[in-house]
XYZ file of C-alpha atoms in Angstrom:
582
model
C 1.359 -48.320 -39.550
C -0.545 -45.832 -36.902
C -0.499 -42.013 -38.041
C 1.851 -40.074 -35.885
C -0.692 -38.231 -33.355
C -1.441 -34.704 -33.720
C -0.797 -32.255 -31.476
C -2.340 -28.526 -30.713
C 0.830 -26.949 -29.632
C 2.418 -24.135 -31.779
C 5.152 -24.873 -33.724
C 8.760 -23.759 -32.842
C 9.298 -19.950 -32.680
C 5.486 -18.964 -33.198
C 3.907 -17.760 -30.081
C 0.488 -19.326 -29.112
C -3.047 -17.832 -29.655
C -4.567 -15.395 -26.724
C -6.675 -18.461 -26.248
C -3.578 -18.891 -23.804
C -5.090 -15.813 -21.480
C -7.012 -18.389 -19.569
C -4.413 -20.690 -18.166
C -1.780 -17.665 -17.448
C -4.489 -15.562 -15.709
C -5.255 -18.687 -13.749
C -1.928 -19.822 -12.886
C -1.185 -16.003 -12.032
C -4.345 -15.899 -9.714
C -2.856 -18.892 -8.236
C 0.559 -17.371 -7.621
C -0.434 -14.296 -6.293
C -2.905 -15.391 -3.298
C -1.367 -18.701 -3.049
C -4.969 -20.950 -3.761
C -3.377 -24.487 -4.544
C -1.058 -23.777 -1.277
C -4.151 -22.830 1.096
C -6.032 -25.480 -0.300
C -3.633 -28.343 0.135
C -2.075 -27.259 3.644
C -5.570 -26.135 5.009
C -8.138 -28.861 2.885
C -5.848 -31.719 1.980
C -3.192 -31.831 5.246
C -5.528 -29.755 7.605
C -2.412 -28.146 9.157
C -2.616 -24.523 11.118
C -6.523 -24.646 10.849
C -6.400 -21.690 13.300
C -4.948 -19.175 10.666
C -7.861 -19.095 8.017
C -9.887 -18.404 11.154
C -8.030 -15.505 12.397
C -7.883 -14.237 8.790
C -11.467 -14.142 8.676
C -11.335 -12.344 12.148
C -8.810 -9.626 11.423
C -9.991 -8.738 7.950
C -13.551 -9.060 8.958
C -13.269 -6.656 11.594
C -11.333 -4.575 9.183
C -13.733 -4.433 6.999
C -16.903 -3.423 9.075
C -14.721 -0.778 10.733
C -14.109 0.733 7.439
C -17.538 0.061 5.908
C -19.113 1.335 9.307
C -16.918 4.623 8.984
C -17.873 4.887 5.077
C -21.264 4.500 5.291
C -21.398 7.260 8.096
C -19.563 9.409 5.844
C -20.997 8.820 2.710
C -24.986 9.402 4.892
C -23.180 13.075 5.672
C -22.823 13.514 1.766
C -26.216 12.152 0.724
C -27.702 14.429 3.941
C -25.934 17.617 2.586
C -26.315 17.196 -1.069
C -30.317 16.348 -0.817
C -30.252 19.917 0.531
C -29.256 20.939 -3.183
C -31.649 18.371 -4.495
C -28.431 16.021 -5.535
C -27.997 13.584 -3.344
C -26.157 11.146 -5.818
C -23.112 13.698 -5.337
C -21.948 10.883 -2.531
C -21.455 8.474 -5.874
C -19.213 11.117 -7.442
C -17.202 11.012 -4.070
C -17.415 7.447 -3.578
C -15.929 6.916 -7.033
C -13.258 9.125 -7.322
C -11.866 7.888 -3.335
C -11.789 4.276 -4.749
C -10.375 4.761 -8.397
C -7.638 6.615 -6.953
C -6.673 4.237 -4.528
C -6.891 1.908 -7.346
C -4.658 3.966 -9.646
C -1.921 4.966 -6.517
C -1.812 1.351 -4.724
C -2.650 -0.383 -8.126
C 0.729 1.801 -9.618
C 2.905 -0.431 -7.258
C 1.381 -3.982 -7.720
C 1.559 -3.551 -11.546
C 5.202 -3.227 -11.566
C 5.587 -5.875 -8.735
C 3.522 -8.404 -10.697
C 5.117 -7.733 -14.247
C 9.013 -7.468 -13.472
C 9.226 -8.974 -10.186
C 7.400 -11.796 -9.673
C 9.192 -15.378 -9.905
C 7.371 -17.197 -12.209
C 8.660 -14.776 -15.207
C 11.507 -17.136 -15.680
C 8.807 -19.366 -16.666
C 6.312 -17.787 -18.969
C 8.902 -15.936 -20.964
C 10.670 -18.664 -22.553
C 7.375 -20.450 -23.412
C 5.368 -19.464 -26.980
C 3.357 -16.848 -25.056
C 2.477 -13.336 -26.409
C 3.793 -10.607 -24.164
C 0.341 -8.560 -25.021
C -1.491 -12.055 -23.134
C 1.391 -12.269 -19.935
C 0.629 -8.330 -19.543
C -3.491 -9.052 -19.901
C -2.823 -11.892 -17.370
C -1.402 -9.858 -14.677
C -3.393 -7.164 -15.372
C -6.478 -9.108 -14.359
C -4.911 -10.685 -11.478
C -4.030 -7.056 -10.235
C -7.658 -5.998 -11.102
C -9.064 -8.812 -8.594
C -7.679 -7.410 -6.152
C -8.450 -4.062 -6.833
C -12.464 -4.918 -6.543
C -11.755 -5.169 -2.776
C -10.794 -1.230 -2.260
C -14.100 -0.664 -4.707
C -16.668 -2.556 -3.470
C -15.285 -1.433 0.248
C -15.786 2.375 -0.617
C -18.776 1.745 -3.217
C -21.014 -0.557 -1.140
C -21.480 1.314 2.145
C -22.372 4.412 -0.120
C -24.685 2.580 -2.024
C -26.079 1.691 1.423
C -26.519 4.721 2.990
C -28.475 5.774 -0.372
C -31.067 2.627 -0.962
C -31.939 3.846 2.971
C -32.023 7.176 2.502
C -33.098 7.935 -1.073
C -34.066 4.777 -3.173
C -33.322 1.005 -3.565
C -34.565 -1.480 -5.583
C -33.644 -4.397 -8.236
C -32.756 -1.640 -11.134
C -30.693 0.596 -8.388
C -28.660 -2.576 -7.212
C -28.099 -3.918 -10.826
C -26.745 -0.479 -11.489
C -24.476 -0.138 -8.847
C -23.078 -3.543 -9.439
C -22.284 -2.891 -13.401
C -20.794 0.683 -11.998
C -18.353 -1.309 -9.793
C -17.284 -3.752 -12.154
C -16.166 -1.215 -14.742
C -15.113 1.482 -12.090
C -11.413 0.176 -11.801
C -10.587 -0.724 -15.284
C -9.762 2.768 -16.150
C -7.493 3.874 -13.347
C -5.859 0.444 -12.839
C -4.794 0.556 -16.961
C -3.738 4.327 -16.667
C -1.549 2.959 -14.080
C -0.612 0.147 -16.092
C 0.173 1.670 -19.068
C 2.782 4.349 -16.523
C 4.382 1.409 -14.991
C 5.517 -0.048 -18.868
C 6.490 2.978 -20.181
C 8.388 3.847 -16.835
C 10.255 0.377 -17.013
C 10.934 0.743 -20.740
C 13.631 3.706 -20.321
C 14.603 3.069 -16.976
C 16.660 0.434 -18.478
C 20.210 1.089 -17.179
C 22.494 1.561 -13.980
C 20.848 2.621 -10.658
C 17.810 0.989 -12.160
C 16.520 0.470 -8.814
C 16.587 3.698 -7.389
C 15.900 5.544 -10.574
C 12.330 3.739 -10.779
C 11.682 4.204 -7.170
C 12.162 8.157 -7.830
C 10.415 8.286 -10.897
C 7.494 6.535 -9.362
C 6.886 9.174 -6.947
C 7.566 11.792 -9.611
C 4.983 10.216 -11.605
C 2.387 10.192 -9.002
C 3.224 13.568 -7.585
C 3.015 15.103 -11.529
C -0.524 13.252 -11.078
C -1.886 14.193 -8.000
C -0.510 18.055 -8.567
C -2.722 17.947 -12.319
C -6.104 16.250 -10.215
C -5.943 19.279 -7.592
C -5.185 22.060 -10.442
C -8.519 20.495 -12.218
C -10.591 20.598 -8.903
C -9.047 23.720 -7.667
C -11.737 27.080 -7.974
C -9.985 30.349 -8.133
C -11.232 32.289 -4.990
C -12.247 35.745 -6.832
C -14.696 32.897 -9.139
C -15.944 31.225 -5.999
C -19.094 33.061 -5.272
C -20.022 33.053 -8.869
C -19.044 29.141 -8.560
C -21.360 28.805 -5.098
C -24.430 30.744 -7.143
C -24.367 28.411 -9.993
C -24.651 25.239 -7.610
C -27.013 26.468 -5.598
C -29.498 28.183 -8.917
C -28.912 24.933 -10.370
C -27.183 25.713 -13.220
C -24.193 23.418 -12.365
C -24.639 20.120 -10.941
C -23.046 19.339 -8.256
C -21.675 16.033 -9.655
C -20.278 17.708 -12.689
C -18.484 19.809 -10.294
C -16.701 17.700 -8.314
C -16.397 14.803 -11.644
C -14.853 17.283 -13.529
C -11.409 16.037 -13.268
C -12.702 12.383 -13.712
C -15.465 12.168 -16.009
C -15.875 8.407 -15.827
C -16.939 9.097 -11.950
C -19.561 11.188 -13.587
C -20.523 8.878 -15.747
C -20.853 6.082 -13.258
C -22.913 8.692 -11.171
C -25.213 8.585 -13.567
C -25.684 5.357 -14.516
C -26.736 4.437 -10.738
C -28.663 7.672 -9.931
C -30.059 9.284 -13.186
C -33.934 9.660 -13.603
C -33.149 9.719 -17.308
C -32.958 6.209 -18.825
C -31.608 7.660 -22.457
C -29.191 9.449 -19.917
C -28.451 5.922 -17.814
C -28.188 4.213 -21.168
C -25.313 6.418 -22.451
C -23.820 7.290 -19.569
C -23.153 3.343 -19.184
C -22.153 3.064 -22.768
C -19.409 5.804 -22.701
C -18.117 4.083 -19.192
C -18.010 0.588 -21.006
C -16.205 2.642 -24.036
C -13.701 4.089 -22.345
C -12.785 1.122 -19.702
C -12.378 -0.999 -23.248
C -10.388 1.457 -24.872
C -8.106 2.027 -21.576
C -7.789 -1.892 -21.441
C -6.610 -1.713 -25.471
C -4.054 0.733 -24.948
C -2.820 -0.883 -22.040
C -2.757 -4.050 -24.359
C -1.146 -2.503 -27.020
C 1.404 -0.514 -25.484
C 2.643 -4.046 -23.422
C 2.741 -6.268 -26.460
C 5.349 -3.956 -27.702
C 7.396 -2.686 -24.786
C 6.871 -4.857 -22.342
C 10.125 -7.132 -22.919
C 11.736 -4.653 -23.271
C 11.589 -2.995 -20.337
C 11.748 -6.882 -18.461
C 14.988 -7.447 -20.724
C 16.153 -3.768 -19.951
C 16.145 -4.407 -16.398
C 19.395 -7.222 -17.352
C 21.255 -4.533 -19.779
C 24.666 -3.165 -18.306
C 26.420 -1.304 -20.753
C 29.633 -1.568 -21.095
C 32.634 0.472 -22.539
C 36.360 0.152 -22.269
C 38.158 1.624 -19.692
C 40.549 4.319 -19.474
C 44.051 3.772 -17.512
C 42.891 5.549 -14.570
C 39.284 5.249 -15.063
C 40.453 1.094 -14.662
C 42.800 2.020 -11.545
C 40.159 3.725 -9.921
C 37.483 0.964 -10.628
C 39.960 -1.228 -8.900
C 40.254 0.929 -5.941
C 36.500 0.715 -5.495
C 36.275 -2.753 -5.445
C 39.246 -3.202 -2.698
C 36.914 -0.760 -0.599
C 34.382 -3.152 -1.201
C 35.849 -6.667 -0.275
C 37.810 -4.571 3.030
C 37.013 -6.274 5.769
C 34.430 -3.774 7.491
C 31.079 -4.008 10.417
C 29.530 -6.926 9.818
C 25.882 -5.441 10.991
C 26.959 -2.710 8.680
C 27.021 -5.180 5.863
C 23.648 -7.099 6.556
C 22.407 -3.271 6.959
C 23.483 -2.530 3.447
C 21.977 -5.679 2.066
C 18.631 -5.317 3.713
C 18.467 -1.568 1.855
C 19.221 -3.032 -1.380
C 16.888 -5.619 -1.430
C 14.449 -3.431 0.384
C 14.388 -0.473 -2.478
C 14.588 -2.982 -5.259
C 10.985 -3.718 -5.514
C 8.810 -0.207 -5.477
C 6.082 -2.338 -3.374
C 7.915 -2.886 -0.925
C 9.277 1.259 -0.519
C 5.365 1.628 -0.830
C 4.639 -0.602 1.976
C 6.810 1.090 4.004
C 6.726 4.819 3.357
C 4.043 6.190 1.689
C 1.502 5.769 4.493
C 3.995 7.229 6.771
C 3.084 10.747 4.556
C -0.493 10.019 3.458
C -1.667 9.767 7.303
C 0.084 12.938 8.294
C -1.202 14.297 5.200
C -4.435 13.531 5.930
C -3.743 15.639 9.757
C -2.268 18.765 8.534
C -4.259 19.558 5.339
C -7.400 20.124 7.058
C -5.747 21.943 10.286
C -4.111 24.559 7.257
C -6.246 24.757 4.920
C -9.619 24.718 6.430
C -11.688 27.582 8.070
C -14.577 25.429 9.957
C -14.927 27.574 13.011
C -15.545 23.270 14.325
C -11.933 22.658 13.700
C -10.601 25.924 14.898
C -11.732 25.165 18.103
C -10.732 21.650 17.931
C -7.130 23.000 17.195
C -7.073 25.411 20.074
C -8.150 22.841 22.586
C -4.906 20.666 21.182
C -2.835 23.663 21.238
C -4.076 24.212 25.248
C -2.125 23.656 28.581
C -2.944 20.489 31.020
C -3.691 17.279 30.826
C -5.297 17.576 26.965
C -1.812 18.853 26.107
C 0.047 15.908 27.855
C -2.575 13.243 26.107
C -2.900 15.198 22.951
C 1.132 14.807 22.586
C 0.828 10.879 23.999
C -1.967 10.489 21.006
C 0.808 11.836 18.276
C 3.468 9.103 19.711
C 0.963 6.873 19.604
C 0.274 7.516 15.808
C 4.129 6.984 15.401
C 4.156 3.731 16.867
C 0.698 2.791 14.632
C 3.083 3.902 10.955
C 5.609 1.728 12.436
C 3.830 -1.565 12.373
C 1.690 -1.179 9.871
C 4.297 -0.412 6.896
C 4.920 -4.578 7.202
C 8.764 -3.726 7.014
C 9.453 -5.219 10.140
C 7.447 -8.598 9.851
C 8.230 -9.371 6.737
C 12.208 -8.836 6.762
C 12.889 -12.716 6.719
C 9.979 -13.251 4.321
C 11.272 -10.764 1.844
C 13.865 -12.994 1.017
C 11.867 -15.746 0.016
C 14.030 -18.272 -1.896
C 16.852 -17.128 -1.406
C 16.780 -17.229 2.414
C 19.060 -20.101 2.387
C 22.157 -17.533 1.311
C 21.262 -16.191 4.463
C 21.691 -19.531 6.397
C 24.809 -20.470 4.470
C 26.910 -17.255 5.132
C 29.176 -17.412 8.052
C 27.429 -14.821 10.242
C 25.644 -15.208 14.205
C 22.450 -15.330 14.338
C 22.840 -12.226 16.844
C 24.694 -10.036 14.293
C 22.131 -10.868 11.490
C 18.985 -9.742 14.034
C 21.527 -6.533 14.736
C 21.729 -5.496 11.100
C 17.998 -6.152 10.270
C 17.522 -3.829 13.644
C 19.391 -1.414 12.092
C 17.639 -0.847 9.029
C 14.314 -0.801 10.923
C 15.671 1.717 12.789
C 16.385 3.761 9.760
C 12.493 2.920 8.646
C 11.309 4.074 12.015
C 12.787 7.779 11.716
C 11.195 7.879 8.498
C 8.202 7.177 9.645
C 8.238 9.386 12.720
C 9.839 12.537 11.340
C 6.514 13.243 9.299
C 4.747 13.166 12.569
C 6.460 15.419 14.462
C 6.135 17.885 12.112
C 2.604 17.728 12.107
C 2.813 17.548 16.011
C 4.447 21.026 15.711
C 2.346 22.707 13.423
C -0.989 21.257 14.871
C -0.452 21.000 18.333
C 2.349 23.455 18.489
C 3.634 22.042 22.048
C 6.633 22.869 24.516
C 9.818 21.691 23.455
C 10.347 19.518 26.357
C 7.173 17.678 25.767
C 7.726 17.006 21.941
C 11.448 15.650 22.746
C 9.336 13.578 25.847
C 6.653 12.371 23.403
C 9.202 12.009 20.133
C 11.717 9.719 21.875
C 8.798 7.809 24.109
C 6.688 6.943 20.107
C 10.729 6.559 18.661
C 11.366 3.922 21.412
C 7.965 2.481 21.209
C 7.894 2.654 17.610
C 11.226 0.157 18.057
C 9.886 -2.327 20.157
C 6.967 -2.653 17.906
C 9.364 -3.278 14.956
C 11.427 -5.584 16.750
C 8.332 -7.626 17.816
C 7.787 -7.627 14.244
C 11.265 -9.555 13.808
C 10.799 -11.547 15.942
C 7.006 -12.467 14.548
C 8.816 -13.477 10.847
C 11.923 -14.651 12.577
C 9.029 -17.640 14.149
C 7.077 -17.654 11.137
C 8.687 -16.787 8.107
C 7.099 -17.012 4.342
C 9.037 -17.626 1.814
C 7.491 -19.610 -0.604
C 6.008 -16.680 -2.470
C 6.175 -16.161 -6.186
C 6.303 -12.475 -6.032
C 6.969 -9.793 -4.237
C 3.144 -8.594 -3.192
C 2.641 -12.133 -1.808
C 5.586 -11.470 0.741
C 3.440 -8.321 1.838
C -0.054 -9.002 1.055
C -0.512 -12.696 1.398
C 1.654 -12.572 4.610
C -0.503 -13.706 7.749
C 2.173 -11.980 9.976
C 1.245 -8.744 8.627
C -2.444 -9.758 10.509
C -0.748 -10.921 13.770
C 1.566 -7.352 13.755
C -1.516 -5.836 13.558
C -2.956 -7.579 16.964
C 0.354 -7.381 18.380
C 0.582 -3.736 17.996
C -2.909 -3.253 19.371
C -2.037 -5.135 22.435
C 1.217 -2.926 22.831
C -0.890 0.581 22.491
C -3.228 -0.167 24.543
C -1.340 -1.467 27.222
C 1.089 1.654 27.133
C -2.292 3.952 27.273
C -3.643 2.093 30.224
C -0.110 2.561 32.101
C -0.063 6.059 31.019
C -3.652 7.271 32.424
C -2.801 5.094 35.221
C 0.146 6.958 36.042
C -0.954 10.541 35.319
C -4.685 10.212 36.272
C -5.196 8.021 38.644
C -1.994 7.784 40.926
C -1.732 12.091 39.578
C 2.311 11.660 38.737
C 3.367 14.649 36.398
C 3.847 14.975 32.547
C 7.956 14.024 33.678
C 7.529 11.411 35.422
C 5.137 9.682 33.701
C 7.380 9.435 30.118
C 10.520 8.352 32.300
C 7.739 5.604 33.693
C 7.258 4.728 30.353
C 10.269 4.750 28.598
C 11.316 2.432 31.129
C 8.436 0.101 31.037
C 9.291 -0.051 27.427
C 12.786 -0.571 28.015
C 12.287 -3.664 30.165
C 9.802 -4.575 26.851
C 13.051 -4.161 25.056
C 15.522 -6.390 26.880
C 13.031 -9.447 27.014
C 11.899 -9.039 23.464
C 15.573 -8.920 22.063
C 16.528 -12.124 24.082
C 13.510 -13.895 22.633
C 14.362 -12.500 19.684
C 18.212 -13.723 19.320
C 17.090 -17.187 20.734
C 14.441 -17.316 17.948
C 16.923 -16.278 15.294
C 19.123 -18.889 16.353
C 17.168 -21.391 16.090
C 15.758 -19.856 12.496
C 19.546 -19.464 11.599
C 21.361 -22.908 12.696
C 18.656 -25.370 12.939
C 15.643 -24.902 11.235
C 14.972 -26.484 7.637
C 13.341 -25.785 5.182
């Protein structure tokens, strides 16, 4: 009689061995960017061979523009700090740009990827240790994260083997400095996100982690500014140090980061007992960030993915019960039906931080970016810039055309518009389902982009005031021609995911990330810009019609937009809505 065959499962109850990291990171990796999909529609069925192509194209050109502007800046850094004999201050700079847009964006894709994604259902029931599902995501996250790294990192490290010094040594340097450079920041952010979820447990969970989020990072940014902040009465003393050399430069600017410092070092250092520890402490810390961020989600990380299911519950007073009931008749009253897809879209919408990330943070980072420098900063350069905004003419008239066009730019590239269908992945078929027109659905999504757009436009005209400081019947001209604009471009975002929607992700950041519309939006938008700009300088240069005229021109050129985009957008939805399957 044959021996029952052994098996290397674990037993009932005991959870498996972190020899299980492997096949969760790789089945998470294949989740998130959607490899066995690509391969088998692209490889296998050889469908829609054009869209790895314009992939390539759009991200390509993305990425030389950006490594072209980087290296150009980072040449200015290496330029001025070889005047102080420390060139290798462009490393500090490099370092700390990327490992804080690895700890800000990465902030958002760790909580997407461990309480949002799909394939939870799955790997919590199974004999799994939470510390290995939390290690699994984590490296999944950090994949991704090498991308905003090696983009800010390489074209630095350019600039440098050109200017300063290459060679095999510098290279193998810089490449050890960028694998280890987001481990730190990404686990800081990681180890946030699980304690954030862990007591953010109850009602209004949604909108409670969406505040807390951007408490957390304010708290941050606030405590990175204080540490890089120079009282002004200590400046000169400050200045005199740099420039007798008693203060490095790098040390200066590190000093609120050390492991920038450190990586500075490693890559730059004439010292090899200084290169030598100044990679050990790097490799120190990133492993004892990584263990904490282990530790801490082995023990709290179900229960801030369990939390997320608590409602607590208590019985009800007599009129604490009558008045619950009179809140639910409000609720099932028969009311707008645009209003109710409106209402839905917001819910689902601030449910996942990613997606609140996606669409508003950039619409206050850019703007940011504009009025910082114009406050704060006494180049006698950008003084005059800033008076030759603030003058009278035609610069005024394209100065205030640029802002609107910087509206209509934070419009389409928050991805809120061409990924409304594809947002609800899944579940799109309770959209289908639900007796509601096709018309009323495209109304309500409209709607809520509408409510996006002002968002992202009031930022602007602030800065547009305080910058440019222009008449008041040019900002209204310029706010509602980028407002309408800014609309059409959302709607021809609809009606982008309305024709091709995606909703086979697994998580959330697939819907935005992975989401090839959010590459066509982008040419789509370019195409609407710059055929607005042409009209424009057409109009007021060439044919020499007025700053009136000329926005009445073009608010009705983009009306006329309007009314044929709409109609192909209703016919689209339609078809999406009544007779498509999927």
């Amino acid at each position: 009689m044959a021996s029952p065959e052994r098996t290397t499962d674990p037993p009932v109850g005991r959870q498996a061995p972190t020899s299980a990291f492997w096949p969760v990171f790789r089945v998470s990796l294949n989740n998130t960017f959607g490899l066995s999909a690509g391969r088998y529609r692209y490889l296998v069925r050889r469908e829609r061979l054009w869209e790895p192509l314009l992939i390539l194209l759009a991200v390509g050109s993305l990425v030389f523009t950006f490594s072209l502007l980087g290296y150009h800046v980072a040449r200015a850094f290496i330029v001025s700090g070889a005047q102080l004999g420390q060139p290798e201050v462009a490393f500090t700079f490099a370092l700390l740009v990327s490992q804080a847009l690895v700890f800000f964006l990465g902030f958002f894709l760790v909580l997407s990827v461990l309480y949002f994604s799909t394939d939870l259902d799955i790997l919590v029931p199974l004999p799994i240790r939470p510390g290995t599902i939390v290690a699994a995501k984590f490296g999944t996250v950090l994949v991704s994260e090498y991308l905003w790294v090696l983009l800010v990192l390489g074209p630095t490290a350019v600039a440098y083997a050109r200017l300063v010094a290459g060679g095999p040594l510098f290279w193998l340097s810089v490449s050890a400095v960028a694998l280890l450079a987001p481990v730190v920041p990404l686990a800081l952010s990681s180890v946030l996100s699980l304690a954030l979820m862990r007591f953010i447990n109850r009602r209004h969970r949604d909108l409670l982690m969406v505040v807390a989020s951007v408490i957390v990072i304010g708290v941050v940014l606030f405590f990175q500014m204080s540490l890089l902040s120079v009282p002004e009465s200590e400046l000169p003393a400050y200045l005199q140090r740099i420039l007798s050399g008693q203060l490095r430069l790098v040390d200066a600017v590190g000093r609120g980061f050390p492991p920038a410092v450190w990586g500075t070092n490693v890559i730059a250092s004439p010292d090899p007992a200084t290169r030598l520890g100044s990679l050990a402490a790097l490799a120190a810390v990133s492993l004892g960030a990584w263990w904490l961020m282990l530790f801490l989600g082995g023990r709290v990380f179900y229960g801030g993915l369990i939390g997320g299911e608590e409602i607590a519950r208590r019985r009800l007073g007599p009129a604490e019960l009558e008045a619950a009931r009179a809140r639910t008749m409000e609720l099932v009253r028969q009311g707008s039906v645009v209003g109710a897809v409106f209402r839905r879209e917001w819910r689902l919408f601030m449910r996942v931080p990613l997606y609140v990330m996606n669409g508003f943070v950039p619409s206050l980072i850019v703007p940011a970016m504009l009025l910082f420098p114009a406050v704060a900063s006494s180049d006698p350069e950008l003084a005059r810039l800033l008076s030759l905004l603030q003058g009278a003419g035609t610069t005024r008239f394209y100065t205030a055309l640029g802002f609107a066009a910087l509206m209509v730019f934070l419009a389409g590239i928050n991805t809120t518009s061409c990924t409304s269908i594809s947002r609800e992945g899944r579940q799109f078929w309770i959209s289908k389902v639900v007796p509601v027109l096709p018309e009323e659905m495209v109304k309500g999504k409209m709607l809520f982009l509408a409510v996006t757009a002002v968002f992202s436009v009031a930022p602007v005209v602030i800065v547009f005031i305080i910058v440019a400081r222009p008449p008041l019947l040019l900002l209204v001209g310029a706010t509602v021609a980028g407002l309408a604009a800014s609309l059409l471009a959302l709607l021809l975002g609809l009606l982008v995911d309305i024709v091709r929607p995606y909703l086979t992700w697994t998580n959330p950041q697939q819907a935005v990330k992975s989401n090839l519309n959010a590459v066509i939006m982008m040419g789509v938008e370019l195409v609407l810009l710059v055929g607005l700009g042409l009209t424009a300088y057409g109009l007021h240069t060439r044919l020499g019609l007025a700053e009136g005229p000329t926005l009445v021109c073009l608010l009705g050129l983009i009306g006329l937009l309007w009314v044929a985009a709409w109609r192909a957008t209703v016919a689209a939805a339609a078809d999406l809505y009544e007779r498509r399957d999927f």
